[in-house]
CSV table of C-alpha atoms and ligand atoms in Angstrom, one decimal:
chain,number,residue,atom,x,y,z
C,14,MET,CA,73.2,84.0,118.7
C,15,THR,CA,71.0,86.9,117.4
C,16,THR,CA,73.0,88.8,114.7
C,17,SER,CA,72.6,92.3,113.4
C,18,GLN,CA,73.5,93.2,109.8
C,19,SER,CA,76.5,95.2,110.9
C,20,TYR,CA,80.0,94.2,112.1
C,21,ILE,CA,82.9,95.6,113.9
C,22,ARG,CA,86.4,95.1,112.5
C,23,LEU,CA,89.5,95.7,114.7
C,24,ARG,CA,92.7,96.0,112.7
C,25,PHE,CA,96.1,95.6,114.3
C,26,PRO,CA,99.5,96.2,112.7
C,27,ARG,CA,101.7,93.0,113.1
C,28,SER,CA,103.8,93.1,116.2
C,29,GLU,CA,105.4,90.7,118.7
C,30,GLN,CA,102.3,91.1,120.8
C,31,ASP,CA,99.9,89.5,118.3
C,32,ASN,CA,99.4,86.3,120.2
C,33,LEU,CA,98.8,88.1,123.5
C,34,ILE,CA,96.2,90.4,121.9
C,35,GLN,CA,94.5,87.5,120.1
C,36,ASP,CA,94.3,85.5,123.3
C,37,ILE,CA,92.6,88.4,125.0
C,38,LEU,CA,90.2,88.8,122.0
C,39,HIS,CA,89.4,85.1,122.0
C,40,SER,CA,87.8,85.5,125.5
C,41,PHE,CA,85.2,87.8,123.9
C,42,GLU,CA,84.3,85.1,121.3
C,43,PRO,CA,84.9,87.0,118.0
C,44,LEU,CA,83.2,85.8,114.8
C,45,GLY,CA,86.6,85.3,113.3
C,46,PHE,CA,90.1,86.5,112.6
C,47,LEU,CA,91.7,87.5,109.2
C,48,ASP,CA,95.4,87.1,108.9
C,49,GLU,CA,97.4,89.1,106.4
C,50,GLU,CA,101.1,89.5,106.0
C,51,ASP,CA,101.4,92.9,107.6
C,52,TYR,CA,98.3,93.2,109.7
C,53,TRP,CA,95.5,91.1,111.2
C,54,GLU,CA,91.8,91.7,111.9
C,55,ALA,CA,89.2,90.4,114.4
C,56,TYR,CA,85.5,90.6,113.6
C,57,PHE,CA,82.6,91.0,115.9
C,58,ASP,CA,78.9,91.4,115.5
C,59,THR,CA,78.0,94.9,116.6
C,60,LEU,CA,75.6,93.3,119.2
C,61,GLN,CA,78.6,91.6,120.8
C,62,TRP,CA,80.9,94.6,120.7
C,63,ASP,CA,79.1,96.8,123.2
C,64,ASP,CA,80.5,99.3,125.6
C,65,GLY,CA,81.0,96.7,128.3
C,66,VAL,CA,83.1,94.4,126.0
C,67,ARG,CA,85.0,97.3,124.6
C,68,GLY,CA,85.8,98.5,128.2
C,69,SER,CA,86.9,95.0,129.3
C,70,PHE,CA,89.1,94.7,126.2
C,71,VAL,CA,90.9,98.0,126.9
C,72,GLU,CA,91.3,97.1,130.6
C,73,ALA,CA,92.8,93.7,129.6
C,74,LEU,CA,95.3,95.4,127.2
C,75,ARG,CA,96.3,97.8,130.0
C,76,ARG,CA,96.8,95.0,132.5
C,77,GLU,CA,99.1,93.3,130.0
C,78,ASP,CA,100.9,96.5,129.3
C,79,VAL,CA,99.9,96.5,125.6
C,80,SER,CA,99.8,99.9,124.0
C,81,LEU,CA,99.5,99.1,120.3
C,82,PRO,CA,97.4,101.5,118.3
C,83,TYR,CA,94.6,99.8,116.4
C,84,ASP,CA,91.7,100.8,114.2
C,85,ILE,CA,88.1,100.0,114.8
C,86,GLU,CA,85.6,100.2,112.0
C,87,ARG,CA,81.9,99.3,111.8
C,88,PHE,CA,80.6,98.1,108.5
C,89,GLU,CA,77.3,96.7,107.0
C,90,LYS,CA,77.0,93.2,105.7
C,91,GLU,CA,75.8,94.2,102.3
C,92,ASN,CA,78.1,96.0,100.0
C,93,TRP,CA,80.7,96.6,102.6
C,94,ASN,CA,83.6,97.7,100.4
C,95,LYS,CA,81.5,100.6,99.2
C,96,GLU,CA,80.3,101.2,102.7
C,97,TRP,CA,83.9,101.2,103.9
C,98,GLU,CA,85.0,103.8,101.3
C,99,GLU,CA,82.0,105.9,102.2
C,100,SER,CA,82.8,105.6,105.9
C,101,ILE,CA,86.1,107.4,105.3
C,102,THR,CA,84.7,110.8,105.6
C,103,PRO,CA,86.5,114.1,106.3
C,104,VAL,CA,87.8,114.4,109.8
C,105,ARG,CA,88.2,117.9,111.4
C,106,VAL,CA,91.2,117.5,113.6
C,107,SER,CA,91.6,121.1,114.9
C,108,GLU,CA,90.3,124.5,114.0
C,109,ARG,CA,92.7,124.5,111.0
C,110,ILE,CA,93.5,120.9,110.2
C,111,LEU,CA,91.1,118.8,108.1
C,112,ILE,CA,91.8,115.4,106.7
C,113,ARG,CA,89.8,114.2,103.7
C,114,PRO,CA,90.1,111.2,101.3
C,115,SER,CA,90.6,112.2,97.6
C,116,TRP,CA,87.1,110.9,96.7
C,117,HIS,CA,85.4,113.2,99.2
C,118,LYS,CA,85.3,116.9,98.4
C,119,VAL,CA,84.8,119.5,101.2
C,120,GLU,CA,84.0,123.1,101.3
C,121,GLU,CA,87.2,124.6,102.7
C,122,GLN,CA,87.4,127.6,104.9
C,123,GLU,CA,90.1,130.1,104.2
C,124,GLN,CA,92.3,129.1,107.2
C,125,ASP,CA,92.0,125.3,106.5
C,126,ILE,CA,95.0,123.2,106.1
C,127,VAL,CA,93.6,120.3,104.2
C,128,LEU,CA,95.4,116.9,104.1
C,129,VAL,CA,94.3,114.7,101.3
C,130,ILE,CA,94.9,111.2,102.6
C,131,ASP,CA,93.8,107.9,100.9
C,132,PRO,CA,94.4,105.3,103.6
C,133,LYS,CA,94.7,102.0,101.7
C,134,MET,CA,96.1,99.6,104.3
C,135,SER,CA,98.2,102.1,106.1
C,136,PHE,CA,97.6,103.6,109.5
C,137,GLY,CA,97.0,107.4,109.6
C,138,THR,CA,93.6,108.2,108.4
C,139,GLY,CA,92.7,110.6,111.2
C,140,PHE,CA,90.2,108.1,112.6
C,141,HIS,CA,92.5,107.0,115.4
C,142,ALA,CA,92.8,109.3,118.4
C,143,THR,CA,96.7,109.1,118.4
C,144,THR,CA,96.9,110.6,114.9
C,145,ARG,CA,94.6,113.4,115.9
C,146,LEU,CA,96.6,114.0,119.1
C,147,MET,CA,99.9,114.0,117.2
C,148,LEU,CA,98.5,116.5,114.7
C,149,ARG,CA,97.2,118.9,117.4
C,150,LEU,CA,100.5,118.9,119.3
C,151,THR,CA,102.4,119.2,116.0
C,152,GLU,CA,100.4,122.3,115.2
C,153,ARG,CA,101.5,123.8,118.5
C,154,VAL,CA,105.2,123.1,118.3
C,155,ALA,CA,105.9,123.2,114.6
C,156,ALA,CA,108.0,126.2,113.3
C,157,VAL,CA,108.4,127.5,109.8
C,158,GLY,CA,111.6,126.1,108.2
C,159,ASP,CA,111.6,122.9,110.4
C,160,ARG,CA,113.5,119.8,109.2
C,161,VAL,CA,111.1,117.0,110.3
C,162,LEU,CA,111.5,113.3,110.9
C,163,ASP,CA,108.3,111.3,111.0
C,164,VAL,CA,108.9,107.8,112.6
C,165,GLY,CA,106.3,105.2,111.5
C,166,THR,CA,104.9,107.5,108.9
C,167,GLY,CA,102.0,105.2,107.8
C,168,THR,CA,100.0,107.3,105.3
C,169,GLY,CA,102.5,110.1,105.7
C,170,VAL,CA,99.9,112.2,107.3
C,171,LEU,CA,102.1,113.8,110.1
C,172,ALA,CA,105.0,114.7,107.8
C,173,ILE,CA,102.5,116.1,105.2
C,174,ALA,CA,100.9,118.2,107.9
C,175,ALA,CA,104.2,119.5,109.1
C,176,LEU,CA,105.2,120.5,105.6
C,177,LYS,CA,101.8,122.3,105.1
C,178,LEU,CA,102.5,124.1,108.4
C,179,GLY,CA,105.7,125.5,107.0
C,180,ALA,CA,108.4,122.9,107.5
C,181,ALA,CA,111.2,123.1,104.9
C,182,SER,CA,111.7,119.3,104.6
C,183,ALA,CA,110.5,116.0,106.0
C,184,VAL,CA,111.7,112.4,106.1
C,185,GLY,CA,109.1,109.8,106.7
C,186,VAL,CA,110.3,106.3,107.7
C,187,ASP,CA,108.3,103.1,108.0
C,188,ILE,CA,109.1,99.4,108.2
C,189,ASP,CA,106.1,98.6,106.0
C,190,GLU,CA,106.4,98.5,102.2
C,191,TRP,CA,102.9,99.6,101.6
C,192,SER,CA,103.2,102.4,104.0
C,193,ARG,CA,106.1,103.7,102.0
C,194,GLU,CA,104.1,103.4,98.8
C,195,ASN,CA,101.0,104.9,100.3
C,196,ALA,CA,103.0,107.8,101.9
C,197,GLU,CA,104.6,108.6,98.5
C,198,GLU,CA,101.1,108.6,96.8
C,199,ASN,CA,99.7,110.8,99.5
C,200,CYS,CA,102.6,113.3,98.9
C,201,LEU,CA,101.7,113.6,95.3
C,202,ARG,CA,98.0,114.1,96.2
C,203,ASN,CA,99.1,117.0,98.4
C,204,GLY,CA,101.4,118.6,95.9
C,205,ILE,CA,104.5,117.6,97.9
C,206,GLY,CA,107.6,116.8,95.9
C,207,GLU,CA,111.3,116.7,96.8
C,208,GLU,CA,110.8,118.3,100.2
C,209,MET,CA,109.6,114.9,101.5
C,210,THR,CA,111.6,111.7,101.4
C,211,VAL,CA,110.0,108.4,102.3
C,212,LEU,CA,112.2,105.6,103.5
C,213,GLN,CA,111.3,102.0,104.1
C,214,GLY,CA,113.1,100.4,107.1
C,215,SER,CA,114.2,101.4,110.6
C,216,ILE,CA,115.5,104.8,111.9
C,217,ASP,CA,119.0,103.4,111.4
C,218,LEU,CA,118.5,104.6,107.8
C,219,VAL,CA,118.0,108.2,108.8
C,220,GLU,CA,120.6,111.0,108.9
C,221,GLY,CA,120.0,114.0,111.1
C,222,PRO,CA,119.9,116.4,112.5
C,223,PHE,CA,116.2,117.4,112.7
C,224,THR,CA,114.5,120.3,114.4
C,225,LEU,CA,111.2,118.4,114.9
C,226,ILE,CA,110.7,114.6,115.4
C,227,LEU,CA,107.2,113.1,115.3
C,228,SER,CA,106.8,109.5,116.5
C,229,ASN,CA,103.4,107.7,116.8
C,230,ILE,CA,104.4,104.1,117.4
C,231,THR,CA,104.0,102.1,120.6
C,232,LYS,CA,105.1,103.0,124.1
C,233,LEU,CA,107.9,100.4,124.1
C,234,ASP,CA,109.1,101.3,120.6
C,235,ASN,CA,109.1,105.0,121.6
C,236,ILE,CA,111.1,104.3,124.8
C,237,ASP,CA,113.6,102.0,123.0
C,238,MET,CA,114.2,104.6,120.2
C,239,LEU,CA,114.4,107.7,122.5
C,240,PRO,CA,118.3,107.6,122.8
C,241,GLN,CA,118.6,107.5,119.0
C,242,LEU,CA,115.8,110.1,118.5
C,243,ALA,CA,117.4,112.4,121.0
C,244,ASP,CA,120.7,112.1,119.1
C,245,LEU,CA,119.0,112.9,115.8
C,246,LEU,CA,117.4,116.1,117.3
C,247,GLU,CA,119.2,119.5,117.3
C,248,ALA,CA,119.5,121.4,120.6
C,249,ASP,CA,116.2,123.2,121.2
C,250,GLY,CA,114.6,120.8,118.7
C,251,ARG,CA,111.1,119.6,119.5
C,252,ILE,CA,109.6,116.1,119.7
C,253,VAL,CA,106.0,114.8,119.7
C,254,LEU,CA,105.3,111.2,120.9
C,255,SER,CA,102.1,109.2,121.0
C,256,GLY,CA,100.9,105.6,120.6
C,257,PHE,CA,100.4,104.9,124.3
C,258,TYR,CA,97.7,105.1,126.9
C,259,SER,CA,97.4,108.0,129.4
C,260,GLY,CA,98.4,105.6,132.2
C,261,ASP,CA,101.8,105.2,130.5
C,262,GLY,CA,102.5,108.9,130.3
C,263,ALA,CA,104.7,108.9,133.4
C,264,ASP,CA,107.0,106.1,132.1
C,265,VAL,CA,107.3,107.9,128.7
C,266,LYS,CA,108.2,111.2,130.4
C,267,GLU,CA,110.8,109.6,132.6
C,268,ALA,CA,112.4,108.0,129.5
C,269,MET,CA,112.3,111.5,127.8
C,270,ARG,CA,114.1,113.1,130.7
C,271,ARG,CA,116.7,110.3,130.8
C,272,ASN,CA,117.5,111.2,127.2
C,273,GLY,CA,117.8,115.0,127.7
C,274,LEU,CA,114.2,115.8,126.5
C,275,GLU,CA,112.1,118.0,128.7
C,276,PRO,CA,108.3,117.3,128.4
C,277,LEU,CA,106.3,120.4,127.4
C,278,GLU,CA,102.6,119.5,127.0
C,279,ASP,CA,100.2,116.6,127.3
C,280,MET,CA,97.1,116.0,125.3
C,281,HIS,CA,94.5,113.2,125.8
C,282,GLU,CA,91.6,111.7,123.8
C,283,ASP,CA,89.7,108.6,124.9
C,284,GLU,CA,92.3,106.5,126.7
C,285,TRP,CA,95.2,107.7,124.5
C,286,MET,CA,97.8,110.4,125.1
C,287,ALA,CA,100.4,112.4,123.2
C,288,ILE,CA,103.4,114.4,124.8
C,289,SER,CA,105.5,117.2,123.3
C,290,GLY,CA,109.0,117.9,124.5
C,291,GLU,CA,112.1,119.9,123.8
C,292,LYS,CA,115.7,118.9,123.7
C,293,VAL,CA,117.6,120.5,126.6
C,294,ARG,CA,120.8,122.3,125.5
C,295,ARG,CA,124.0,120.7,126.7
C,296,SER,CA,125.0,123.9,128.6
C,297,GLU,CA,121.7,123.8,130.5
C,298,GLU,CA,122.2,120.2,131.3
C,299,ARG,CA,125.7,121.1,132.7
C,300,ARG,CA,124.2,124.0,134.6
C,301,VAL,CA,121.4,121.9,136.1
C,302,GLY,CA,124.0,119.3,137.0
C,303,LYS,CA,126.1,121.8,138.9
C,304,GLU,CA,123.2,123.2,140.8
C,305,CYS,CA,122.3,119.7,141.9
C,306,ARG,CA,125.8,119.0,143.4
L,16,SAM,N1,102.2,108.3,111.6
L,16,SAM,C1,100.9,107.7,111.3
L,16,SAM,C2,99.9,108.3,112.3
L,16,SAM,O1,100.3,109.0,113.2
L,16,SAM,O2,98.7,108.1,112.1
L,16,SAM,C3,100.9,106.2,111.5
L,16,SAM,C4,101.2,105.7,112.9
L,16,SAM,S1,101.0,104.0,113.1
L,16,SAM,C5,100.3,103.9,114.7
L,16,SAM,C6,102.6,103.3,113.3
L,16,SAM,C7,103.4,103.1,112.1
L,16,SAM,O3,104.7,102.8,112.5
L,16,SAM,C8,102.9,101.9,111.2
L,16,SAM,O4,102.8,102.3,109.9
L,16,SAM,C9,104.0,100.9,111.3
L,16,SAM,O5,104.2,100.2,110.2
L,16,SAM,C10,105.2,101.7,111.7
L,16,SAM,N2,106.3,101.1,112.5
L,16,SAM,C11,106.1,100.3,113.6
L,16,SAM,N3,107.3,100.0,114.1
L,16,SAM,C12,108.2,100.7,113.4
L,16,SAM,C13,109.7,100.9,113.5
L,16,SAM,N4,110.4,100.3,114.5
L,16,SAM,N5,110.3,101.7,112.7
L,16,SAM,C14,109.6,102.4,111.7
L,16,SAM,N6,108.2,102.3,111.6
L,16,SAM,C15,107.6,101.5,112.4
């Protein structure tokens, strides 16, 4: 096979869908896989990973109902560690929100909310569409004084953004140990102290109530957790969900409504989607119930 001097790396967080995704990738003949404890990677030559292959891969995931966020990076053969670091450049997420790694200075505009995020091995660099969608919807629904829960905090990027948008406090929770460490480091980089707590484990560790919940995990994890998330949310509290494809939006909205959460707004980028919603007050639920009878 002709090879170029550059490669594509796909990185997936560990999940119960690993075998299924790896089977799909095998059919595209990757150069290899790298297995680590908390994530795994597949490597392709850039000549192999063209738009056709990428499209077929996304279609195969959709057919199998896999909606696991993953990172794609291109890197050069020579010196690729340095290349990788340099490839983490600032990302303009919205008119106000900008993400930059600590080693990359930027000229800030007066209105900029700059999030200093060093990614390490955690998800949440701003290079994935779901992170950007979450940030854009968070910017629209966040209120000064919010008490925020960030489920699957990764680098901590969403909770840090919410605090910079005026939240009073935030709890970030993640099952990964290095995400907890990385989120704590990123808090320090952003001058955030006691107002943010980072927990390692599941949402069972969390005590509410919250006024804003952010959750960028998978479609199935979001749907499974919705009853618990709805309980942790105050009446009139807001929620932002992502980590699923646009084609899965109807299922997620149905699950939201089942749990007393009214969808407010959708956002889409590439094949990904985020939805914001609001907790319906109990009295409104009762009123709606009466009108139905
Ligand atoms: N919040 C970041 C963002 O929006 O970019 C990172 C999101 S990343 C797609 C999902 C994160 O959720 C990963 O860091 C993963 O370790 C974590 N995670 C997966 N399942 C989880 C669960 N059941 N409870 C808590 N965290 C979970």
